[in-house]
Coordinates of C-alpha atoms and ligand atoms in Angstrom, one line a residue:
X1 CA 0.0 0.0 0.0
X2 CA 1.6 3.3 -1.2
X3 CA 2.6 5.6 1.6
X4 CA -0.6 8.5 2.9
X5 CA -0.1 11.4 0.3
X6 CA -1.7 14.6 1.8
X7 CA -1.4 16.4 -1.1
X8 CA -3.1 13.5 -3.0
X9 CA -6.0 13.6 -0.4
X10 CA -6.6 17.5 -1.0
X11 CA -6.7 17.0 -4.6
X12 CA -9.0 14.6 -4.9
X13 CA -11.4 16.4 -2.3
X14 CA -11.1 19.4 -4.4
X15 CA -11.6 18.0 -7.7
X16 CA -15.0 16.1 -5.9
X17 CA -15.9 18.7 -4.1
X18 CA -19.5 19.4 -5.4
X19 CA -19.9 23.3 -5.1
X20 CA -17.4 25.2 -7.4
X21 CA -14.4 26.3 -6.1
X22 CA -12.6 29.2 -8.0
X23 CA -9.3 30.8 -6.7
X24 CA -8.0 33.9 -7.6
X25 CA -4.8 36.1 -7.4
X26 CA -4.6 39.3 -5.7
X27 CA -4.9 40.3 -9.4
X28 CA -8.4 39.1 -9.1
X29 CA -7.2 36.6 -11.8
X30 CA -8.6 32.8 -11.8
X31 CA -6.0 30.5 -11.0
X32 CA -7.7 27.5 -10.2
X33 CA -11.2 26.2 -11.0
X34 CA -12.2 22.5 -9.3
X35 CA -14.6 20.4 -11.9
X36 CA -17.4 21.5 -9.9
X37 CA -16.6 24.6 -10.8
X38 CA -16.3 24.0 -14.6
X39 CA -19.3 22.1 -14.8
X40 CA -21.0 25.2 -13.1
X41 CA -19.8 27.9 -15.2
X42 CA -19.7 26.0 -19.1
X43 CA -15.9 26.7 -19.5
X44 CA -12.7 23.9 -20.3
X45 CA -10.0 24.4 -18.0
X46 CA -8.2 26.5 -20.9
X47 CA -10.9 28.9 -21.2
X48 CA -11.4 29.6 -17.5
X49 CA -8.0 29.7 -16.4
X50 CA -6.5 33.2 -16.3
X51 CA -9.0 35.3 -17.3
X52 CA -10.2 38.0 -14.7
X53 CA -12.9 36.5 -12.3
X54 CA -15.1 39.7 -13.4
X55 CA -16.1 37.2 -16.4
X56 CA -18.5 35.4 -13.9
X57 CA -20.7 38.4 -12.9
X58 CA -23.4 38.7 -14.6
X59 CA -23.3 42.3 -14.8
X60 CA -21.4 45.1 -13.6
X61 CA -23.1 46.5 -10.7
X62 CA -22.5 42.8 -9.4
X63 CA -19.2 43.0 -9.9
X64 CA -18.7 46.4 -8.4
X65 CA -20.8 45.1 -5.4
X66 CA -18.4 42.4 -4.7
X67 CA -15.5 44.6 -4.7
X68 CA -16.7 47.3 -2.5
X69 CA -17.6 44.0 -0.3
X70 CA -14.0 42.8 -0.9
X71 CA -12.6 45.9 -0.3
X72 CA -14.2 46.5 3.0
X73 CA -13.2 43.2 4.2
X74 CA -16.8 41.6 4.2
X75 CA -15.4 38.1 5.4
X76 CA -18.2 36.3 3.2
X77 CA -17.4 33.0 5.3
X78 CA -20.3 30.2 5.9
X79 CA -21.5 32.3 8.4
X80 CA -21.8 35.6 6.0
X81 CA -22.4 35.1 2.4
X82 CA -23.2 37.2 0.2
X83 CA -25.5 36.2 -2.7
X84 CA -24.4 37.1 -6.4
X85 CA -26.0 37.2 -9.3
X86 CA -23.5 34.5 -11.9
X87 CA -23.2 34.0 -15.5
X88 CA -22.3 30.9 -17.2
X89 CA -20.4 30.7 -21.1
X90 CA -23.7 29.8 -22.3
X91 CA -24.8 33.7 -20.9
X92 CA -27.7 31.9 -18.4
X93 CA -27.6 32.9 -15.2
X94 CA -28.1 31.8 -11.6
X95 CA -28.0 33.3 -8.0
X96 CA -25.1 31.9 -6.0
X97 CA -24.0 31.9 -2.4
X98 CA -20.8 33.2 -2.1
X99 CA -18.1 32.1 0.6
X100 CA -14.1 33.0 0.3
X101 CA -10.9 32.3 2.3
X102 CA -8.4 34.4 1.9
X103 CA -4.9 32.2 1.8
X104 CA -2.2 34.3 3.9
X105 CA 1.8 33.4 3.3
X106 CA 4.7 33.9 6.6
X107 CA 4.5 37.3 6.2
X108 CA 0.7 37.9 6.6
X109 CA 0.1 39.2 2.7
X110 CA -3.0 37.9 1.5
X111 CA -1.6 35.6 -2.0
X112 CA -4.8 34.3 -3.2
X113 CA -8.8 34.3 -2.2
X114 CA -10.3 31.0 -2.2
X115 CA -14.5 31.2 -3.3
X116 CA -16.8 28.7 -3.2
X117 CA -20.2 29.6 -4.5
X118 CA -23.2 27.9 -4.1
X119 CA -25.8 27.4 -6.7
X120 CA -29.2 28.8 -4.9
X121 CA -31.4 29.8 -8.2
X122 CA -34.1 27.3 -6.2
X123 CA -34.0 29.2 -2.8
X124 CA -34.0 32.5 -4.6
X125 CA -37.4 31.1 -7.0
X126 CA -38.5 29.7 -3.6
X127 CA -38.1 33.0 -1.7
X128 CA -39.7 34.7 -4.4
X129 CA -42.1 33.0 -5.2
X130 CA -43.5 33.1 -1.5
X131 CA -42.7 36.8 -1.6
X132 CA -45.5 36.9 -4.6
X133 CA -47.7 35.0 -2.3
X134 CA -47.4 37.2 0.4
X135 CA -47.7 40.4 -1.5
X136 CA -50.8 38.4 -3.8
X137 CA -52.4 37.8 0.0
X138 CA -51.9 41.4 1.6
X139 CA -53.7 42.7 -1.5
X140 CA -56.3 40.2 -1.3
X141 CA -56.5 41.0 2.7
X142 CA -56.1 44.9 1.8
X143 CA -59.2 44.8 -0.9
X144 CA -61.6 42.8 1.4
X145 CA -64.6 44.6 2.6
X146 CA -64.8 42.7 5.7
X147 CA -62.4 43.6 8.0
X148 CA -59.9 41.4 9.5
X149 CA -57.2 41.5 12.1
X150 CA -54.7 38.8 14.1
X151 CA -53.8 39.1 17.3
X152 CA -51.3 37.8 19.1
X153 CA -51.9 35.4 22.1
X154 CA -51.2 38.9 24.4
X155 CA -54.2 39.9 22.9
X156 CA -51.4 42.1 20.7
X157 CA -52.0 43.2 17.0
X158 CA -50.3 41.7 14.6
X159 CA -51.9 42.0 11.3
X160 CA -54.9 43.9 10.0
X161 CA -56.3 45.1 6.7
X162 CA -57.8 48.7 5.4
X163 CA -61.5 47.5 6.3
X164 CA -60.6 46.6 9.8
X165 CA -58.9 50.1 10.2
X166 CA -62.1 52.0 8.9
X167 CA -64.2 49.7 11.4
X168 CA -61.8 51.2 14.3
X169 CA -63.2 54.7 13.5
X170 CA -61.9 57.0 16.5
X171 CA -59.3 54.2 17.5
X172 CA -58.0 53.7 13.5
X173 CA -54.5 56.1 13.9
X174 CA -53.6 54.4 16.7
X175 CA -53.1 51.0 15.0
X176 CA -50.3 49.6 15.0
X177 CA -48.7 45.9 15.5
X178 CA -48.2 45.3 19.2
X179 CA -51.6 47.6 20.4
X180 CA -54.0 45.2 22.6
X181 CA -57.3 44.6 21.8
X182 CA -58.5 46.2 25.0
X183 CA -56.3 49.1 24.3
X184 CA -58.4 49.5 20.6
X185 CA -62.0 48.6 22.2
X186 CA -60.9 52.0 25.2
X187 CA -60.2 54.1 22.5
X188 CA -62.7 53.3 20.2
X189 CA -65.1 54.1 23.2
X190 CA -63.3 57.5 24.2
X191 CA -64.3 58.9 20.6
X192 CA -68.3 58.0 20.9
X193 CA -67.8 54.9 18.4
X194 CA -70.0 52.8 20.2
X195 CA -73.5 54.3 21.2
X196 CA -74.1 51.6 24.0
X197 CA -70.8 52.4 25.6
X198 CA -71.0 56.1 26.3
X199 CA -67.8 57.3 28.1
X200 CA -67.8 57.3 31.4
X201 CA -70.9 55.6 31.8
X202 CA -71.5 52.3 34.2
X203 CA -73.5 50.1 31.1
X204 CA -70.6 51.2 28.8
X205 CA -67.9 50.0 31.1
X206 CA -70.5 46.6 31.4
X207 CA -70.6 46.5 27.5
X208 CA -66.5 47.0 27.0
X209 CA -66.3 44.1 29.6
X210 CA -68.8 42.0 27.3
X211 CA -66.7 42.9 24.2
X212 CA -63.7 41.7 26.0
X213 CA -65.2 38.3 27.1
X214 CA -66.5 38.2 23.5
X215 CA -62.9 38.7 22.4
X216 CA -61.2 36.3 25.2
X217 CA -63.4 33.2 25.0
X218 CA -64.8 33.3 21.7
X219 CA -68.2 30.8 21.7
X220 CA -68.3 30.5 18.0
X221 CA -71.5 32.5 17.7
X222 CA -70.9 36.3 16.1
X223 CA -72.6 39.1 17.9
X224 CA -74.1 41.8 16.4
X225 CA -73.9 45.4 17.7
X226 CA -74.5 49.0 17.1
X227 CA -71.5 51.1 16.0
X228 CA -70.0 54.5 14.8
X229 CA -73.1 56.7 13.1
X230 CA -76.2 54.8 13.2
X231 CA -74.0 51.2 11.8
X232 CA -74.6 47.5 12.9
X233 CA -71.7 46.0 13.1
X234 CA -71.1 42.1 13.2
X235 CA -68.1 40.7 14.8
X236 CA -66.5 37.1 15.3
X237 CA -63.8 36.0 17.5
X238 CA -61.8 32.5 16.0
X239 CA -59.1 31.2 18.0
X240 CA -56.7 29.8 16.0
X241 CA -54.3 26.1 17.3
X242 CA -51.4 28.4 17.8
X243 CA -53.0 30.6 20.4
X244 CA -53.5 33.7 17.6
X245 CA -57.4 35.1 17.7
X246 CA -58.4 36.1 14.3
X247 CA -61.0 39.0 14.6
X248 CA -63.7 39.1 11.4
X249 CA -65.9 42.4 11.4
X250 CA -68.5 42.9 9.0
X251 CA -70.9 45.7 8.8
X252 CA -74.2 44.7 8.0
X253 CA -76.2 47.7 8.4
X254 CA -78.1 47.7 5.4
X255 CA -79.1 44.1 6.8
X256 CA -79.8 44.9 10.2
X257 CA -81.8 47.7 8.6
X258 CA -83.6 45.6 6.7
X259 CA -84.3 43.4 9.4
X260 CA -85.6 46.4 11.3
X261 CA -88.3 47.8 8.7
X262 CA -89.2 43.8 8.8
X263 CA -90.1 43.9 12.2
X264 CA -92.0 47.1 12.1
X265 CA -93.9 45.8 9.4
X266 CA -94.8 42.6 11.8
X267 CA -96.0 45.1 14.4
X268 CA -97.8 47.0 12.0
X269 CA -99.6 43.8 10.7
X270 CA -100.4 42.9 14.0
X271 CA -101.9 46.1 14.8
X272 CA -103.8 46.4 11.8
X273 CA -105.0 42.9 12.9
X274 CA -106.3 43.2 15.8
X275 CA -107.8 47.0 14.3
X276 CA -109.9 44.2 12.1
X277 CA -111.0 42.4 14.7
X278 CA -112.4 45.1 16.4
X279 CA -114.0 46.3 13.7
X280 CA -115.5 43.1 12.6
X281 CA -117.0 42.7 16.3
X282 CA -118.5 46.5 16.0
X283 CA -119.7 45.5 12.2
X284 CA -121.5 42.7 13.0
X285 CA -122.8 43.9 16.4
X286 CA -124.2 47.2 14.5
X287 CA -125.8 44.6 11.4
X288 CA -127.4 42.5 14.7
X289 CA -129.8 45.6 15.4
X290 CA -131.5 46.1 12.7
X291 CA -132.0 42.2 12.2
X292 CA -132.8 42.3 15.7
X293 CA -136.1 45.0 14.8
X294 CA -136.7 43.4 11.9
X295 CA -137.0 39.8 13.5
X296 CA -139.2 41.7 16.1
X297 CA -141.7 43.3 14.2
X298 CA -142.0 40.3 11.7
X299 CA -143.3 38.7 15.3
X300 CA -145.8 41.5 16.3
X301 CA -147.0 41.9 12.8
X302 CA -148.2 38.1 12.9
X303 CA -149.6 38.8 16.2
X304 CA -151.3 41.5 15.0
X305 CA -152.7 39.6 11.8
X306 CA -153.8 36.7 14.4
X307 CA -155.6 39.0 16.1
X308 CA -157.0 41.2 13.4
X309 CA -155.3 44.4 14.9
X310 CA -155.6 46.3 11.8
X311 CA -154.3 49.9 13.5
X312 CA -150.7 48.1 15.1
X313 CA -150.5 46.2 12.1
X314 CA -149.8 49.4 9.8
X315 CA -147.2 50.9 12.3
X316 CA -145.7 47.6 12.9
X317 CA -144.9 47.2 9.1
X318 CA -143.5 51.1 8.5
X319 CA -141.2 50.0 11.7
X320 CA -140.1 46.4 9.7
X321 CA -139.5 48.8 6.5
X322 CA -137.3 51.4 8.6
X323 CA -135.0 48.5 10.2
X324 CA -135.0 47.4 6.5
X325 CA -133.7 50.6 5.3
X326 CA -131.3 51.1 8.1
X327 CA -129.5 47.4 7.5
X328 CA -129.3 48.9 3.5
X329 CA -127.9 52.2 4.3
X330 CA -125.4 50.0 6.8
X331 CA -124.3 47.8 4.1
X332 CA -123.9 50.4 1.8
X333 CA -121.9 52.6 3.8
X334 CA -119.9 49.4 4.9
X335 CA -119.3 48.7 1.6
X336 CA -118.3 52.1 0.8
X337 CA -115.8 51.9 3.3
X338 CA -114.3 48.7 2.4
X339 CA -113.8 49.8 -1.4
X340 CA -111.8 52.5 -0.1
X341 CA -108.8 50.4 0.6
X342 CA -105.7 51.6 1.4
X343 CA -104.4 52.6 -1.9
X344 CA -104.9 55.6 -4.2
X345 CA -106.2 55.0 -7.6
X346 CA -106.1 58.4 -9.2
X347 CA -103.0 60.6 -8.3
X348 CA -103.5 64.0 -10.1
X349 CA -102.7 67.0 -9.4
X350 CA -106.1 68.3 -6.7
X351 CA -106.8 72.2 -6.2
X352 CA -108.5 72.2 -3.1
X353 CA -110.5 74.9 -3.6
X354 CA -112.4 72.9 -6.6
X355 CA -113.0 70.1 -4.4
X356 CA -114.7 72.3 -2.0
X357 CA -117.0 74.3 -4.1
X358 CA -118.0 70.7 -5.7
X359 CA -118.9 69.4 -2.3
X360 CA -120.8 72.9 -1.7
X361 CA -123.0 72.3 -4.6
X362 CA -123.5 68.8 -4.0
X363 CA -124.5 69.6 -0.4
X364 CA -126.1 72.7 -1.8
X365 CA -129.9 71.3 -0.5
X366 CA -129.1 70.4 3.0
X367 CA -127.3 73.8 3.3
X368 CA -130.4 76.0 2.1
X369 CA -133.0 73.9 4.3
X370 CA -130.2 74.4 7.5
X371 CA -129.6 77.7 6.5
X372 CA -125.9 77.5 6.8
X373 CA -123.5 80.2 5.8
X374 CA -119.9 79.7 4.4
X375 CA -116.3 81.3 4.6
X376 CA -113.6 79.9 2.8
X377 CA -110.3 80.9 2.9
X378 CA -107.5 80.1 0.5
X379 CA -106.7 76.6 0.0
X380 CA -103.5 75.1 -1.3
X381 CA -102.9 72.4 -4.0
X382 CA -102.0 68.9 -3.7
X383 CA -101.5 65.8 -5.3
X384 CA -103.8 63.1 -4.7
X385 CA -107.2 61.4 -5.7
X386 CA -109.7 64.1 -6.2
X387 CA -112.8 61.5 -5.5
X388 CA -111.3 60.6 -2.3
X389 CA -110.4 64.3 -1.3
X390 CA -113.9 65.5 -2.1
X391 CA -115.4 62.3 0.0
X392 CA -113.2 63.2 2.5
X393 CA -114.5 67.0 2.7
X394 CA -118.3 66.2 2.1
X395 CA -118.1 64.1 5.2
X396 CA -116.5 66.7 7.6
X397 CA -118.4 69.6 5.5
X398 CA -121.7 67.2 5.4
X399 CA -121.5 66.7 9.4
X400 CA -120.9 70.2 10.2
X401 CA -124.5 71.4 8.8
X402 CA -125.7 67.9 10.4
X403 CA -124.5 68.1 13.9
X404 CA -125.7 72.0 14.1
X405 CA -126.8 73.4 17.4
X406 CA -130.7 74.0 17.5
X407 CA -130.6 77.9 18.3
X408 CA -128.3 79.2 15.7
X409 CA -127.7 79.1 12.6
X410 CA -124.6 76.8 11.3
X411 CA -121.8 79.0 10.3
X412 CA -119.5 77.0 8.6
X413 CA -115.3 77.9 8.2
X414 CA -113.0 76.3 5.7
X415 CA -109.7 77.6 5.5
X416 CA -106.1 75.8 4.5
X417 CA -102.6 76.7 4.8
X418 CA -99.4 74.8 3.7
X419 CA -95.9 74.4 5.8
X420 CA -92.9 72.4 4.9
X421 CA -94.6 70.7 2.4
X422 CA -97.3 69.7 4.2
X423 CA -100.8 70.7 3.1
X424 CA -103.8 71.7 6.2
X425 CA -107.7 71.7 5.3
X426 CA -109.7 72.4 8.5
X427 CA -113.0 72.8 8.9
X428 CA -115.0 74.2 11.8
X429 CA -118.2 74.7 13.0
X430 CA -120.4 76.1 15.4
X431 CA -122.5 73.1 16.1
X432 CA -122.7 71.0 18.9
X433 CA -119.5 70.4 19.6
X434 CA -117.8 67.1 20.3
X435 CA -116.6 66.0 23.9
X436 CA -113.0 66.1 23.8
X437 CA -113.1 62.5 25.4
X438 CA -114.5 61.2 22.1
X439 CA -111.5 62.6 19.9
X440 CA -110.3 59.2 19.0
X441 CA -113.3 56.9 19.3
X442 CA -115.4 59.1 16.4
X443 CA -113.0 58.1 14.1
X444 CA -113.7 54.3 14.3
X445 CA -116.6 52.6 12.1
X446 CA -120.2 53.1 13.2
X447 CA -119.3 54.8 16.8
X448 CA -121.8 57.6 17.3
X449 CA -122.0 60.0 19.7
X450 CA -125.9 60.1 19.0
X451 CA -128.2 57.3 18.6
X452 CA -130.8 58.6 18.2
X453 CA -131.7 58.4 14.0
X454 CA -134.4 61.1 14.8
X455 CA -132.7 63.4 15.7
X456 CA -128.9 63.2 13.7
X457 CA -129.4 60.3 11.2
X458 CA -126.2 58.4 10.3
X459 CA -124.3 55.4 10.2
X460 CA -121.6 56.0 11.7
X461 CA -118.9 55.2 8.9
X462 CA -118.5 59.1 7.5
X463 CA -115.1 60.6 10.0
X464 CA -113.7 56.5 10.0
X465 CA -113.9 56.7 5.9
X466 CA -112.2 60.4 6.3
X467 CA -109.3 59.0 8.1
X468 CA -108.8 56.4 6.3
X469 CA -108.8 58.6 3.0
X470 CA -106.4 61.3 5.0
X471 CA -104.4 58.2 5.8
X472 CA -104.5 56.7 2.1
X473 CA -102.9 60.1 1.2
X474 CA -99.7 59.3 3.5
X475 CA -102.4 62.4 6.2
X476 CA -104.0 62.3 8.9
X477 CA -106.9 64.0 10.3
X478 CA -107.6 64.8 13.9
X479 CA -110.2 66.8 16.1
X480 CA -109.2 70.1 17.9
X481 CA -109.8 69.2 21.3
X482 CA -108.8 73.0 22.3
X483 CA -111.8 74.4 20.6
X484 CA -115.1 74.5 22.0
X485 CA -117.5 76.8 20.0
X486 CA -118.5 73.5 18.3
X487 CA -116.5 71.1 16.3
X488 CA -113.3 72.0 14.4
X489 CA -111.5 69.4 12.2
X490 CA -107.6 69.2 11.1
X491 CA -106.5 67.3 7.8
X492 CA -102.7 67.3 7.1
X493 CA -101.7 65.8 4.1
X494 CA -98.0 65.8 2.1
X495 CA -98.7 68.0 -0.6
X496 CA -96.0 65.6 -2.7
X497 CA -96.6 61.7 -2.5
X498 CA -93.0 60.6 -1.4
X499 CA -92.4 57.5 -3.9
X500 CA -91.4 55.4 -1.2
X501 CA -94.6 55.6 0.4
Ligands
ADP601 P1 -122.3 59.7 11.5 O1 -122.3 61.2 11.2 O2 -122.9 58.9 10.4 O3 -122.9 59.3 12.8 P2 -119.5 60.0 11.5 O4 -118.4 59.0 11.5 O5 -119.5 61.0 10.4 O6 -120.8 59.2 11.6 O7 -119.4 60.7 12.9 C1 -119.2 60.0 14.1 C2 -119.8 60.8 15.2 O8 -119.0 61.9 15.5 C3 -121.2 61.3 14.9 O9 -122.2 60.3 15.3 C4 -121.3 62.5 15.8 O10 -121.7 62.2 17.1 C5 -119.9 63.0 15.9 N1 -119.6 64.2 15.0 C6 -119.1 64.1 13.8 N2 -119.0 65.3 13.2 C7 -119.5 66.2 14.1 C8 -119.6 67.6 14.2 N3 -119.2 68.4 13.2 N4 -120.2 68.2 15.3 C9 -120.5 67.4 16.3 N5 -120.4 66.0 16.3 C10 -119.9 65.4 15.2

């Protein structure tokens, strides 16, 4: 066995050695190239050796890099490498780790740098590539409309997008990575962000305490809450395996909003339900009377033909054809009142003051036998459904000369006015007045304040079918309960339908 040659040992590791190894002179000359090497850069021994190391930059700010590194001793050792951009014969490139050794002789002068340069295209791809996703996944974070933010498991920041910012409001300049969650939430509260946690209130403090629990033990159910001007804002906690809590905030306002005018609607249904029920217990009650007459004089007019009682038999029948008359005008007016549903088929341009000279001359009769008197004062436009309007003013107009007080005359006012848009029709007489205490009930079907058909006939249906026109109209009508020189009646009505109405 032949003696243990160092030299032969160093060779060979050299030539096997798989990263390139290139050394240069103090020239910056290649002297040496291992196969590695070679292999690496496209060149034959020949071609490598002796030409300036300059010809394995790829370009000259490379280069120059490497010698301002070089010349300010940057000791690119295994510990501190500096990556290169390298070209091989074939003009391709590739990133390379650099490493170098300088060899020293006796006297300490540097006579050759030994490099070794690692091929790391695939790291560099690699860390590019993942620098692509994380820039593709901060935009995609950035352009979300939910806002989102990680916090640490100190309850720190760490990330958070644009939406999550805006969602902050009052607290938004102070974010930054390493703020706590309670520290956002206190702030947030300072500047009136949230409506339920007024500053220095006892409930707020209660609330911020919630928020926190929310925040600290998440339960997997998002809460909804109000928020900034008038905004709903819904908000779930996730804790994540490594201890992170990721924060999702979403405003739904134009939900919740939704889900507001939703509910209203329900309670307005179930009003106007149980409004129907009453009035089907008062409608049936008030078609029960006359049946009841009827049923009863049917009775005493066969009593009166079994006994041959000619002179009750005449009354008795005039009585049966009254009650009939009374169930007709009942029905009719009910009927009346149920075709006026809740909708307005004819929206024109009205002038009020047509509608109340027709209703003058259709009430002209009754007016002349009471011998009522008029004064009418300007009256505004509107928009609306003239048939309606003018049913709406013969009622009030037809009642005042009705309900007239026995020693004067009836004097009869009808002025209007308009203010902000909304239009005012009253109409007042100097009747017999109405007892404040029956303001609301007079405007329900068939509630009379007077019985008695002699005296005031009526059904009952007239200032019920007025406020449910004024109401059809977006109105509403009312009795002046501060005036007592008889009755006085107030319409208001939007002088523009409002579309979404
Ligand atoms: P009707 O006149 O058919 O009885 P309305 O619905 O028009 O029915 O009126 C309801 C009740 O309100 C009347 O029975 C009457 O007692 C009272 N009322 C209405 N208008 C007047 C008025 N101008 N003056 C006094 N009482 C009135």
């Amino acid at each position: 066995m032949a003696a243990f040659n160092e030299d032969l040992v160093f060779k060979a590791l050299y030539e096997n050695f798989p990263d390139p190894v290139i050394i240069i002179d103090a020239e910056r000359v290649i002297r040496s190239a291992n196969n590695a090497a070679l292999r690496q850069f496209g060149y034959t021994a020949e071609e490598f050796l002796d030409r300036s190391v300059r010809l394995i930059y790829a370009n000259d700010a490379e280069y120059e890099r490497r010698l301002r590194n070089r010349a300010a001793r940057v000791d690119e050792t295994a510990a501190q490498t500096s990556t290169y951009l390298y070209v091989r014969r074939d003009r391709s490139t590739f990133s390379g780790h650099l490493r170098t050794t300088p060899l020293i002789d006796d006297t300490g002068e540097e006579l050759a740098l030994i490099g070794i340069i690692r091929d790391v295209s695939d790291l560099a791809e690699a860390v590019s590539a993942r620098q692509k996703a994380s820039e593709m996944l901060d935009a995609a974070l950035e352009a979300m409309p939910e806002g989102f933010a990680i916090f640490d498991r100190n309850e720190r920041l760490l990330v958070y997008n644009g939406a999550y910012r805006t969602i902050c409001g009052p607290a938004s300049t102070a974010l930054k990575p390493g703020i706590t969650a309670e520290e956002i939430m206190l702030l947030a509260r300072q500047g009136g962000h949230y409506p339920d946690a007024l500053p220095g209130t006892r409930e707020g403090d209660e609330w911020i305490a919630t928020r926190l629990r929310d925040f600290r033990y998440p339960d997997g159910h998002a809460k909804i809450f109000r928020y900034g001007d008038d905004r709903w804002l819904r908000v779930e906690n996730i804790r994540t395996k490594d201890g992170n809590t990721v924060v999702l905030r979403v405003d739904v306002t134009d939900l919740k909003r939704a889900e507001l005018a939703l509910e209203r609607q329900r309670q307005e249904l179930e009003h106007k339900n149980e409004a129907l029920d009453q009035f089907t217990a008062t409608v049936s009650h008030d078609l029960k009377a006359p049946l009841r007459h009827i049923s009863m004089f049917s009775e005493m007019i066969e009593d009166d033909l079994a006994e041959g009682n000619q002179a009750e038999l005449i009354d008795n029948a005039r009585h049966l054809r009254d009650s009939v008359r009374r169930m007709n005008r009942v029905i009719d007016s009910l009927l009346d009142y149920a075709q006026i549903a809740h909708r307005v088929s004819d929206w024109t341009d009205v002038r009020l003051d047509d509608i109340v000279s027709e209703t003058l001359s259709i009430l002209a009769g009754d007016a002349q036998e009471a011998g009522a008197t008029f004064e009418i004062g300007p009256l505004p436009e509107l928009q609306g459904d003239p048939e309606l309007l003018r049913r709406l003013v013969q009622n009030l107009v037809g009642n005042a000369i009705k309900y007239r007080h026995p020693d004067r005359k009836p004097k009869i006012l009808i002025h209007g006015g308009l203010a902000d848009q909304i239009v005012e029709l009253v109409v007042e007489d100097n009747g017999i007045g109405i007892d404040p205490r029956f303001a609301t009930r007079i405007f329900e079907v068939f509630q009379r304040l007077h019985k008695d058909e002699t005296v005031y006939g009526g059904t009952g249906i007239g200032l019920a079918l007025a406020k449910r026109i004024a109401e059809s109209h977006g109105g509403s009508i009312r009795l002046d309960t501060t005036f007592r020189e008889g009755a006085r009646f107030i319409v208001l009505l939007p002088r523009r339908l409002r579309k979404a109405s």
